[in-house]
CSV table of C-alpha atoms in Angstrom, one decimal:
chain,number,residue,atom,x,y,z
A,1,MET,CA,0.0,0.0,0.0
A,2,LYS,CA,1.3,3.4,-0.9
A,3,ASN,CA,2.3,5.9,1.8
A,4,TYR,CA,0.3,8.7,0.2
A,5,LYS,CA,-3.0,9.5,-1.5
A,6,LYS,CA,-4.0,12.4,-3.7
A,7,ILE,CA,-7.3,13.8,-4.8
A,8,SER,CA,-8.4,16.8,-6.8
A,9,VAL,CA,-11.3,18.8,-5.3
A,10,ALA,CA,-13.8,20.4,-7.6
A,11,HIS,CA,-15.9,23.4,-6.6
A,12,GLU,CA,-18.8,22.0,-4.6
A,13,LEU,CA,-20.8,23.4,-1.7
A,14,ARG,CA,-19.1,20.9,0.7
A,15,THR,CA,-16.3,18.3,0.3
A,16,GLU,CA,-15.2,16.2,3.2
A,17,LEU,CA,-11.7,14.6,3.0
A,18,HIS,CA,-11.5,12.2,5.8
A,19,ASP,CA,-12.6,9.1,3.9
A,20,SER,CA,-11.4,10.0,0.5
A,21,LEU,CA,-7.8,10.7,1.7
A,22,ASP,CA,-7.8,8.0,4.5
A,23,LEU,CA,-7.0,10.7,7.1
A,24,THR,CA,-6.2,9.5,10.6
A,25,GLY,CA,-5.3,12.7,12.4
A,26,ALA,CA,-7.9,15.2,11.1
A,27,GLU,CA,-11.1,15.7,9.3
A,28,ILE,CA,-11.0,18.5,6.7
A,29,SER,CA,-14.0,20.0,4.9
A,30,ILE,CA,-14.0,22.5,2.1
A,31,ASN,CA,-17.1,24.7,2.2
A,32,THR,CA,-18.9,27.4,0.2
A,33,LEU,CA,-21.7,29.3,1.9
A,34,PRO,CA,-23.6,31.2,-0.8
A,35,ALA,CA,-24.1,35.0,-0.4
A,36,GLY,CA,-26.6,35.6,2.4
A,37,ALA,CA,-26.5,32.0,3.6
A,38,SER,CA,-25.4,30.7,7.0
A,39,VAL,CA,-24.7,27.3,8.6
A,40,PRO,CA,-28.2,26.7,10.0
A,41,PHE,CA,-27.2,25.8,13.6
A,42,VAL,CA,-24.9,26.7,16.4
A,43,HIS,CA,-22.5,24.0,17.4
A,44,SER,CA,-19.6,23.2,19.7
A,45,HIS,CA,-17.4,20.1,20.0
A,46,ARG,CA,-16.6,17.4,22.5
A,47,LEU,CA,-12.9,16.9,21.8
A,48,ASN,CA,-12.0,18.7,18.6
A,49,GLU,CA,-10.2,22.0,18.1
A,50,GLU,CA,-11.4,23.6,14.8
A,51,ILE,CA,-9.2,25.7,12.5
A,52,TYR,CA,-10.9,27.7,9.8
A,53,ALA,CA,-9.1,29.2,6.8
A,54,VAL,CA,-11.0,31.7,4.7
A,55,LEU,CA,-10.1,31.2,1.0
A,56,ASP,CA,-12.5,33.7,-0.7
A,57,GLY,CA,-15.2,36.1,0.1
A,58,THR,CA,-16.4,37.8,3.3
A,59,GLY,CA,-18.7,36.9,6.2
A,60,ASN,CA,-18.6,36.5,9.9
A,61,ALA,CA,-18.7,34.0,12.7
A,62,VAL,CA,-20.5,34.4,16.0
A,63,ILE,CA,-18.5,32.7,18.7
A,64,ASP,CA,-19.8,32.6,22.2
A,65,GLY,CA,-22.1,35.6,21.3
A,66,GLU,CA,-19.2,37.7,19.9
A,67,ASN,CA,-19.2,38.8,16.3
A,68,VAL,CA,-15.9,38.1,14.4
A,69,GLY,CA,-15.5,39.4,10.8
A,70,LEU,CA,-14.0,37.1,8.2
A,71,LYS,CA,-12.3,37.8,4.9
A,72,ALA,CA,-9.9,35.9,2.6
A,73,GLY,CA,-6.6,35.2,4.2
A,74,ASP,CA,-8.0,35.0,7.8
A,75,TRP,CA,-7.2,31.9,9.9
A,76,LEU,CA,-9.3,31.2,13.0
A,77,ARG,CA,-8.7,28.7,15.8
A,78,ILE,CA,-11.7,27.8,18.0
A,79,SER,CA,-11.6,25.7,21.2
A,80,PRO,CA,-13.9,22.7,21.5
A,81,GLU,CA,-16.3,24.3,24.0
A,82,ALA,CA,-17.0,27.5,22.1
A,83,LYS,CA,-20.5,27.9,20.6
A,84,ARG,CA,-20.1,28.9,17.0
A,85,ARG,CA,-22.1,29.8,13.9
A,86,PHE,CA,-20.9,31.0,10.4
A,87,PHE,CA,-22.5,33.4,8.0
A,88,ALA,CA,-21.6,34.6,4.4
A,89,SER,CA,-22.0,38.3,3.8
A,90,ASN,CA,-25.1,39.4,1.7
A,91,ASP,CA,-23.0,40.2,-1.4
A,92,THR,CA,-20.3,37.5,-1.6
A,93,ALA,CA,-20.1,33.7,-1.0
A,94,LEU,CA,-17.8,32.6,1.8
A,95,LYS,CA,-15.4,29.9,0.8
A,96,TYR,CA,-13.5,28.3,3.7
A,97,VAL,CA,-11.7,25.2,4.9
A,98,CYS,CA,-12.5,23.7,8.3
A,99,ILE,CA,-9.9,21.5,9.9
A,100,GLN,CA,-10.9,19.3,12.9
A,101,VAL,CA,-8.2,17.9,15.1
A,102,LYS,CA,-8.3,16.5,18.7
A,103,ALA,CA,-7.4,19.3,21.0
A,104,GLY,CA,-4.0,18.7,22.8
A,105,SER,CA,-3.1,15.8,20.5
A,106,LEU,CA,0.0,17.3,18.8
A,107,GLU,CA,3.4,16.3,20.2
A,108,GLY,CA,6.4,17.4,18.2
A,109,TYR,CA,6.1,19.2,14.9
A,110,THR,CA,8.3,20.5,12.1
A,111,MET,CA,12.0,20.0,13.2
A,112,THR,CA,11.0,18.2,16.5
A,113,ASP,CA,9.1,15.6,14.5
A,114,ALA,CA,11.0,15.5,11.2
A,115,ILE,CA,13.7,13.1,10.1
A,116,VAL,CA,15.8,14.9,7.5
B,1,MET,CA,-9.4,34.0,28.1
B,2,LYS,CA,-11.3,33.8,24.8
B,3,ASN,CA,-12.1,30.5,23.2
B,4,TYR,CA,-10.9,31.6,19.8
B,5,LYS,CA,-8.0,33.5,18.1
B,6,LYS,CA,-7.9,35.0,14.6
B,7,ILE,CA,-5.0,36.3,12.5
B,8,SER,CA,-4.8,37.6,8.9
B,9,VAL,CA,-2.0,36.0,6.9
B,10,ALA,CA,-0.1,38.2,4.4
B,11,HIS,CA,1.6,36.8,1.3
B,12,GLU,CA,5.0,35.6,2.6
B,13,LEU,CA,7.3,32.7,1.6
B,14,ARG,CA,6.4,30.8,4.8
B,15,THR,CA,4.0,31.5,7.6
B,16,GLU,CA,3.7,29.1,10.6
B,17,LEU,CA,0.5,29.2,12.6
B,18,HIS,CA,1.1,27.0,15.7
B,19,ASP,CA,2.3,29.8,18.0
B,20,SER,CA,0.4,32.7,16.5
B,21,LEU,CA,-3.0,30.8,16.8
B,22,ASP,CA,-2.2,28.8,20.0
B,23,LEU,CA,-2.8,25.6,18.1
B,24,THR,CA,-2.8,22.4,20.2
B,25,GLY,CA,-3.8,19.7,17.7
B,26,ALA,CA,-1.9,20.7,14.6
B,27,GLU,CA,0.8,22.8,13.1
B,28,ILE,CA,-0.1,24.5,9.9
B,29,SER,CA,2.3,26.3,7.5
B,30,ILE,CA,1.4,28.4,4.4
B,31,ASN,CA,4.2,28.2,1.9
B,32,THR,CA,5.2,29.7,-1.5
B,33,LEU,CA,8.0,28.0,-3.5
B,34,PRO,CA,9.1,30.4,-6.2
B,35,ALA,CA,9.1,29.1,-9.8
B,36,GLY,CA,12.0,26.7,-10.3
B,37,ALA,CA,12.6,26.3,-6.5
B,38,SER,CA,12.3,23.3,-4.3
B,39,VAL,CA,12.4,22.4,-0.6
B,40,PRO,CA,16.1,21.7,-0.3
B,41,PHE,CA,15.9,18.4,1.5
B,42,VAL,CA,14.1,15.1,1.7
B,43,HIS,CA,12.2,14.5,4.9
B,44,SER,CA,9.9,12.1,6.7
B,45,HIS,CA,8.2,12.3,10.1
B,46,ARG,CA,8.3,10.4,13.4
B,47,LEU,CA,4.6,10.7,14.4
B,48,ASN,CA,3.0,13.2,12.1
B,49,GLU,CA,0.7,12.7,9.2
B,50,GLU,CA,1.0,15.6,6.7
B,51,ILE,CA,-1.8,16.9,4.6
B,52,TYR,CA,-1.0,19.3,1.7
B,53,ALA,CA,-3.4,21.6,0.0
B,54,VAL,CA,-2.3,23.2,-3.3
B,55,LEU,CA,-3.7,26.8,-3.4
B,56,ASP,CA,-2.1,28.0,-6.6
B,57,GLY,CA,0.4,27.1,-9.3
B,58,THR,CA,1.8,23.8,-10.3
B,59,GLY,CA,4.7,21.6,-9.2
B,60,ASN,CA,5.4,18.1,-8.1
B,61,ALA,CA,6.3,16.0,-5.1
B,62,VAL,CA,8.6,13.0,-5.1
B,63,ILE,CA,7.3,10.5,-2.5
B,64,ASP,CA,9.3,7.4,-1.8
B,65,GLY,CA,10.9,7.9,-5.2
B,66,GLU,CA,7.6,8.3,-7.1
B,67,ASN,CA,6.7,11.5,-8.9
B,68,VAL,CA,3.3,13.0,-8.1
B,69,GLY,CA,2.1,16.0,-10.1
B,70,LEU,CA,0.5,18.9,-8.2
B,71,LYS,CA,-1.9,21.6,-9.2
B,72,ALA,CA,-4.3,24.0,-7.5
B,73,GLY,CA,-7.2,22.1,-5.9
B,74,ASP,CA,-5.1,19.0,-5.2
B,75,TRP,CA,-5.1,17.6,-1.7
B,76,LEU,CA,-2.5,15.1,-0.6
B,77,ARG,CA,-2.1,13.0,2.5
B,78,ILE,CA,1.3,11.5,3.3
B,79,SER,CA,2.0,8.9,6.0
B,80,PRO,CA,4.8,9.8,8.6
B,81,GLU,CA,7.3,7.3,7.2
B,82,ALA,CA,7.2,8.4,3.6
B,83,LYS,CA,10.3,10.2,2.3
B,84,ARG,CA,9.1,13.4,0.5
B,85,ARG,CA,10.4,16.4,-1.3
B,86,PHE,CA,8.5,19.3,-3.0
B,87,PHE,CA,9.3,21.2,-6.2
B,88,ALA,CA,7.6,24.2,-7.9
B,89,SER,CA,7.4,24.0,-11.7
B,90,ASN,CA,9.8,26.1,-13.7
B,91,ASP,CA,7.2,28.6,-14.8
B,92,THR,CA,4.9,29.1,-11.8
B,93,ALA,CA,5.3,29.5,-8.1
B,94,LEU,CA,3.7,26.7,-6.0
B,95,LYS,CA,1.5,28.0,-3.1
B,96,TYR,CA,0.5,25.4,-0.6
B,97,VAL,CA,-0.7,24.7,2.9
B,98,CYS,CA,0.9,21.9,5.0
B,99,ILE,CA,-1.0,20.6,7.9
B,100,GLN,CA,0.8,18.4,10.5
B,101,VAL,CA,-1.3,16.2,12.8
B,102,LYS,CA,-0.4,13.2,14.9
B,103,ALA,CA,-1.2,10.1,12.9
B,104,GLY,CA,-4.1,8.1,14.5
B,105,SER,CA,-5.0,10.9,16.9
B,106,LEU,CA,-8.5,11.7,15.6
B,107,GLU,CA,-11.4,10.1,17.5
B,108,GLY,CA,-14.8,11.3,16.6
B,109,TYR,CA,-15.4,14.1,14.0
B,110,THR,CA,-18.3,16.2,12.6
B,111,MET,CA,-21.5,14.7,13.9
B,112,THR,CA,-19.8,12.2,16.2
B,113,ASP,CA,-17.9,15.0,17.9
B,114,ALA,CA,-20.3,17.9,17.6
B,115,ILE,CA,-22.8,19.2,20.1
B,116,VAL,CA,-25.6,20.9,18.3
């Protein structure tokens, strides 16, 4: 079995990578919220830290009742217990990546985990 | 202390997010390899699965001696033990995100980890 897997992701409203890439340390979704749309529920997590990367467009998150503006180039880390909801702005779609990882799971990284 | 942190990432050759976002389950870097350039070493990892997302440009990875073409929209998962090296093509820069997570660390995700 190969030590890697590659896929090409088309422009869809939501693409989930865990199963298609055989991920074992993260779930990653690529999302587009159309202009004026929102994720229709508030959620938090049991164990997972979420990291959001805004690829295109503008919008906002409401996190524990606080409004956080979002634009392309923004990166956002949210602790498991925070209550969150996402909104695209009224005039542009919001395209973003959401990375779920188990909070506290990382040990070494980069040069402390690499073998060069 | 707030349950989230946000930063805006400018266009630089390499930006590492672990410390600036207080990440605990991943390290994430945003990288630009100029046209014709390559990461100047082969590496593998002790514990970490790596996930690469190609944001822009074209290039290739050599993974365990096998050539893998890369273009915008590609996502690539690499197991810790694989020996890897990355190259931009000669005519375009390669912009990519690298996500490091501990292999096997994810428990539930999405609806099996969420509280709605």
